GROMACS .gro file of C-alpha atoms in nm:
model
  229
    1MET     CA    1  -3.762 -18.015  -6.552
    2SER     CA    2  -4.054 -17.975  -6.311
    3THR     CA    3  -4.414 -17.924  -6.418
    4ASN     CA    4  -4.401 -17.559  -6.308
    5GLN     CA    5  -4.080 -17.500  -6.503
    6THR     CA    6  -4.231 -17.663  -6.810
    7LEU     CA    7  -4.543 -17.448  -6.781
    8LYS     CA    8  -4.334 -17.133  -6.741
    9LEU     CA    9  -4.129 -17.224  -7.048
   10GLN     CA   10  -4.446 -17.287  -7.251
   11ARG     CA   11  -4.584 -16.947  -7.150
   12GLN     CA   12  -4.258 -16.776  -7.242
   13LEU     CA   13  -4.258 -16.945  -7.583
   14ALA     CA   14  -4.618 -16.836  -7.637
   15SER     CA   15  -4.524 -16.479  -7.543
   16VAL     CA   16  -4.241 -16.479  -7.796
   17ALA     CA   17  -4.468 -16.633  -8.060
   18SER     CA   18  -4.716 -16.348  -8.021
   19ASN     CA   19  -4.448 -16.097  -8.136
   20GLY     CA   20  -4.578 -15.847  -7.880
   21ILE     CA   21  -4.750 -15.636  -8.143
   22SER     CA   22  -5.096 -15.601  -8.293
   23GLY     CA   23  -5.202 -15.404  -8.601
   24GLU     CA   24  -5.266 -15.037  -8.672
   25PRO     CA   25  -5.642 -15.089  -8.725
   26ILE     CA   26  -5.660 -15.226  -8.371
   27TYR     CA   27  -5.464 -14.938  -8.223
   28THR     CA   28  -5.680 -14.694  -8.416
   29ALA     CA   29  -5.995 -14.859  -8.280
   30PHE     CA   30  -5.864 -14.828  -7.923
   31GLU     CA   31  -5.783 -14.460  -7.972
   32GLN     CA   32  -6.130 -14.393  -8.109
   33VAL     CA   33  -6.300 -14.566  -7.816
   34LEU     CA   34  -6.087 -14.393  -7.555
   35THR     CA   35  -6.143 -14.054  -7.717
   36GLN     CA   36  -6.518 -14.097  -7.779
   37LEU     CA   37  -6.577 -14.211  -7.420
   38GLU     CA   38  -6.354 -13.930  -7.291
   39LEU     CA   39  -6.169 -14.174  -7.066
   40LYS     CA   40  -5.909 -14.022  -6.831
   41GLY     CA   41  -5.722 -14.089  -6.509
   42ASP     CA   42  -5.480 -14.373  -6.435
   43ILE     CA   43  -5.459 -14.632  -6.715
   44LEU     CA   44  -5.312 -14.983  -6.733
   45ASP     CA   45  -5.197 -15.138  -7.060
   46PHE     CA   46  -5.245 -15.505  -6.975
   47GLY     CA   47  -5.030 -15.717  -7.204
   48ALA     CA   48  -4.826 -15.431  -7.347
   49GLY     CA   49  -4.589 -15.650  -7.548
   50THR     CA   50  -4.327 -15.433  -7.719
   51GLY     CA   51  -4.505 -15.114  -7.613
   52TYR     CA   52  -4.675 -15.006  -7.938
   53LEU     CA   53  -5.015 -14.939  -7.782
   54THR     CA   54  -4.848 -14.793  -7.473
   55ARG     CA   55  -4.683 -14.528  -7.689
   56HIS     CA   56  -5.015 -14.459  -7.864
   57LEU     CA   57  -5.178 -14.411  -7.524
   58GLN     CA   58  -4.907 -14.171  -7.414
   59ALA     CA   59  -4.940 -13.969  -7.733
   60LEU     CA   60  -5.311 -13.913  -7.658
   61GLY     CA   61  -5.215 -13.702  -7.356
   62ARG     CA   62  -5.537 -13.799  -7.176
   63PHE     CA   63  -5.409 -13.990  -6.877
   64THR     CA   64  -5.269 -13.891  -6.539
   65SER     CA   65  -5.045 -14.197  -6.521
   66LEU     CA   66  -4.961 -14.485  -6.755
   67THR     CA   67  -4.866 -14.833  -6.637
   68ALA     CA   68  -4.783 -15.128  -6.859
   69ILE     CA   69  -4.747 -15.496  -6.777
   70ASP     CA   70  -4.630 -15.794  -6.981
   71MET     CA   71  -4.424 -16.112  -6.957
   72MET     CA   72  -4.180 -15.948  -7.197
   73PRO     CA   73  -3.912 -15.721  -7.049
   74ARG     CA   74  -3.951 -15.344  -7.061
   75PRO     CA   75  -3.886 -15.208  -7.411
   76VAL     CA   76  -3.571 -14.995  -7.411
   77SER     CA   77  -3.740 -14.727  -7.621
   78LEU     CA   78  -4.030 -14.674  -7.378
   79ASP     CA   79  -4.050 -14.334  -7.206
   80GLU     CA   80  -3.929 -14.334  -6.845
   81SER     CA   81  -4.257 -14.182  -6.727
   82VAL     CA   82  -4.430 -14.515  -6.802
   83SER     CA   83  -4.432 -14.764  -6.512
   84TRP     CA   84  -4.355 -15.120  -6.628
   85LEU     CA   85  -4.410 -15.453  -6.455
   86THR     CA   86  -4.275 -15.776  -6.601
   87TRP     CA   87  -4.524 -16.043  -6.500
   88ASP     CA   88  -4.690 -16.368  -6.614
   89LEU     CA   89  -5.040 -16.248  -6.706
   90ASN     CA   90  -5.180 -16.591  -6.629
   91GLU     CA   91  -5.114 -16.519  -6.261
   92ALA     CA   92  -5.267 -16.270  -6.016
   93VAL     CA   93  -5.093 -15.936  -6.055
   94ASP     CA   94  -4.889 -15.792  -5.769
   95MET     CA   95  -5.078 -15.463  -5.761
   96PRO     CA   96  -5.328 -15.320  -5.508
   97ASP     CA   97  -5.703 -15.336  -5.561
   98ARG     CA   98  -5.877 -15.042  -5.728
   99THR     CA   99  -5.561 -14.891  -5.876
  100PHE     CA  100  -5.679 -14.784  -6.223
  101ASP     CA  101  -5.956 -14.586  -6.388
  102VAL     CA  102  -5.906 -14.752  -6.725
  103ILE     CA  103  -5.766 -15.087  -6.836
  104VAL     CA  104  -5.689 -15.163  -7.200
  105SER     CA  105  -5.576 -15.498  -7.332
  106ALA     CA  106  -5.506 -15.540  -7.703
  107GLU     CA  107  -5.507 -15.894  -7.842
  108VAL     CA  108  -5.411 -16.055  -7.511
  109ILE     CA  109  -5.697 -16.263  -7.373
  110GLU     CA  110  -5.666 -16.520  -7.654
  111HIS     CA  111  -5.312 -16.590  -7.532
  112LEU     CA  112  -5.418 -16.664  -7.173
  113GLU     CA  113  -5.527 -16.989  -7.016
  114ASN     CA  114  -5.821 -16.873  -6.804
  115PRO     CA  115  -6.028 -16.582  -6.937
  116ARG     CA  116  -6.256 -16.583  -6.634
  117ALA     CA  117  -5.961 -16.545  -6.399
  118VAL     CA  118  -5.824 -16.253  -6.598
  119ALA     CA  119  -6.166 -16.083  -6.603
  120ARG     CA  120  -6.181 -16.111  -6.225
  121GLU     CA  121  -5.832 -15.964  -6.207
  122TRP     CA  122  -5.935 -15.673  -6.433
  123PHE     CA  123  -6.236 -15.611  -6.210
  124ARG     CA  124  -6.014 -15.613  -5.898
  125LEU     CA  125  -5.767 -15.366  -6.044
  126LEU     CA  126  -6.031 -15.119  -6.163
  127ARG     CA  127  -6.183 -14.852  -5.944
  128PRO     CA  128  -6.563 -14.828  -5.918
  129GLY     CA  129  -6.684 -14.652  -6.230
  130GLY     CA  130  -6.373 -14.763  -6.418
  131THR     CA  131  -6.376 -14.886  -6.778
  132LEU     CA  132  -6.230 -15.195  -6.939
  133VAL     CA  133  -6.156 -15.206  -7.312
  134PHE     CA  134  -6.004 -15.519  -7.463
  135SER     CA  135  -5.974 -15.670  -7.810
  136THR     CA  136  -5.943 -16.021  -7.946
  137PRO     CA  137  -5.977 -16.195  -8.284
  138ASN     CA  138  -6.334 -16.174  -8.414
  139ASN     CA  139  -6.441 -16.536  -8.449
  140GLU     CA  140  -6.776 -16.437  -8.597
  141SER     CA  141  -6.640 -16.287  -8.918
  142TRP     CA  142  -6.710 -16.458  -9.249
  143ARG     CA  143  -6.342 -16.540  -9.277
  144SER     CA  144  -6.333 -16.710  -8.937
  145LEU     CA  145  -6.665 -16.891  -8.984
  146PHE     CA  146  -6.560 -17.031  -9.321
  147ALA     CA  147  -6.236 -17.158  -9.162
  148LEU     CA  148  -6.439 -17.327  -8.889
  149LEU     CA  149  -6.668 -17.488  -9.144
  150LEU     CA  150  -6.396 -17.605  -9.382
  151GLN     CA  151  -6.097 -17.666  -9.152
  152GLY     CA  152  -6.250 -17.728  -8.811
  153HIS     CA  153  -6.107 -17.424  -8.635
  154PHE     CA  154  -6.142 -17.046  -8.629
  155VAL     CA  155  -5.905 -16.874  -8.867
  156ALA     CA  156  -5.687 -16.721  -8.591
  157PHE     CA  157  -5.658 -17.054  -8.409
  158SER     CA  158  -5.491 -17.277  -8.665
  159ASP     CA  159  -5.185 -17.488  -8.584
  160SER     CA  160  -4.967 -17.206  -8.720
  161CYS     CA  161  -5.109 -16.974  -8.451
  162TYR     CA  162  -5.045 -17.218  -8.168
  163PRO     CA  163  -4.924 -17.191  -7.890
  164ALA     CA  164  -4.971 -16.813  -7.911
  165HIS     CA  165  -5.350 -16.827  -7.960
  166ILE     CA  166  -5.510 -17.074  -7.722
  167THR     CA  167  -5.846 -16.925  -7.615
  168ALA     CA  168  -6.112 -16.848  -7.879
  169LEU     CA  169  -6.407 -16.638  -7.765
  170LEU     CA  170  -6.740 -16.534  -7.916
  171ARG     CA  171  -6.942 -16.229  -7.809
  172LYS     CA  172  -7.166 -16.447  -7.592
  173ASP     CA  173  -6.860 -16.592  -7.417
  174MET     CA  174  -6.725 -16.243  -7.346
  175GLU     CA  175  -7.060 -16.124  -7.216
  176ARG     CA  176  -7.085 -16.419  -6.975
  177ILE     CA  177  -6.723 -16.390  -6.859
  178LEU     CA  178  -6.750 -16.018  -6.791
  179THR     CA  179  -7.088 -16.014  -6.620
  180GLU     CA  180  -6.990 -16.311  -6.404
  181ALA     CA  181  -6.687 -16.109  -6.290
  182GLY     CA  182  -6.914 -15.816  -6.192
  183PHE     CA  183  -6.887 -15.595  -6.499
  184SER     CA  184  -7.174 -15.432  -6.683
  185VAL     CA  185  -7.306 -15.601  -6.996
  186PRO     CA  186  -7.040 -15.518  -7.256
  187THR     CA  187  -7.084 -15.328  -7.575
  188PHE     CA  188  -6.887 -15.426  -7.881
  189VAL     CA  189  -6.717 -15.236  -8.161
  190PHE     CA  190  -6.525 -15.372  -8.457
  191SER     CA  191  -6.200 -15.290  -8.630
  192ASN     CA  192  -6.387 -15.261  -8.963
  193VAL     CA  193  -6.083 -15.406  -9.136
  194GLY     CA  194  -6.125 -15.767  -9.241
  195GLY     CA  195  -5.969 -16.011  -9.484
  196ILE     CA  196  -6.163 -16.206  -9.743
  197PRO     CA  197  -6.158 -16.586  -9.694
  198LYS     CA  198  -5.852 -16.740  -9.867
  199PHE     CA  199  -5.733 -16.389  -9.961
  200PRO     CA  200  -5.658 -16.231  -9.620
  201THR     CA  201  -5.454 -15.942  -9.762
  202LEU     CA  202  -5.754 -15.834  -9.969
  203HIS     CA  203  -6.003 -15.657  -9.746
  204TRP     CA  204  -6.382 -15.641  -9.769
  205GLN     CA  205  -6.353 -15.267  -9.721
  206THR     CA  206  -6.136 -15.233 -10.034
  207ILE     CA  207  -6.380 -15.408 -10.266
  208SER     CA  208  -6.685 -15.233 -10.115
  209ALA     CA  209  -6.543 -14.879 -10.093
  210GLY     CA  210  -6.568 -14.908  -9.715
  211LEU     CA  211  -6.936 -15.005  -9.706
  212LEU     CA  212  -6.889 -15.354  -9.562
  213LYS     CA  213  -6.830 -15.318  -9.188
  214GLY     CA  214  -6.917 -15.476  -8.855
  215VAL     CA  215  -6.919 -15.826  -8.717
  216ARG     CA  216  -6.899 -16.025  -9.042
  217TYR     CA  217  -6.636 -15.805  -9.207
  218SER     CA  218  -6.387 -15.734  -8.928
  219ASP     CA  219  -6.092 -15.942  -8.818
  220ASN     CA  220  -6.096 -15.800  -8.463
  221ILE     CA  221  -6.352 -15.706  -8.199
  222LEU     CA  222  -6.332 -15.473  -7.900
  223ALA     CA  223  -6.536 -15.528  -7.583
  224ILE     CA  224  -6.616 -15.234  -7.354
  225ALA     CA  225  -6.748 -15.283  -7.001
  226LYS     CA  226  -6.764 -15.085  -6.675
  227ARG     CA  227  -6.711 -15.168  -6.315
  228ASN     CA  228  -7.014 -15.008  -6.157
  229SER     CA  229  -6.944 -15.088  -5.791
   0.00000   0.00000   0.00000
């Protein structure tokens, strides 16, 4: 087996390991951001997996067209009005420049080999004034920081998460990656759902009646940035 064939197989295995699905708190956070920012136009779901977020986006009724891309094949249950491209997201996408007004990407960048390359690709695919919204595990939560201190890795990047999760990012990393690609300085919002260290199914929000929120108490983070030119 050649090096390229081996790499392709590794990427396919990683795609399968990801299960192609995130969690409802993440989808809810995306919906809130898209609605609050009143985003419209042509939207790309980058790393659509099994199409869960794609269907959420369609249900919002905000967008002129909806395109989804993933290494996984098109889900059979996806509405025919959604355009689908099966593609290795580690590679440059076979789409024209300045195609979309909005790009969303839920829990994808941590699966990819080169976050700077994907940020440049997002920038290329967005029209001037377009908006990027992506999420990734929040490696600055108490749960993740305790895992780093005690086990030597962020909580979402243990051996059990490999080879699905390969790229761990902090807010500073995301800011540098996005601004280097030409985006505005990103803003960040949080899922406000986070597991307690060693008891991940018990959430900070449950024991605090919802008072504990933000960076230290959320398992996931969303970055929002604009292409201004």
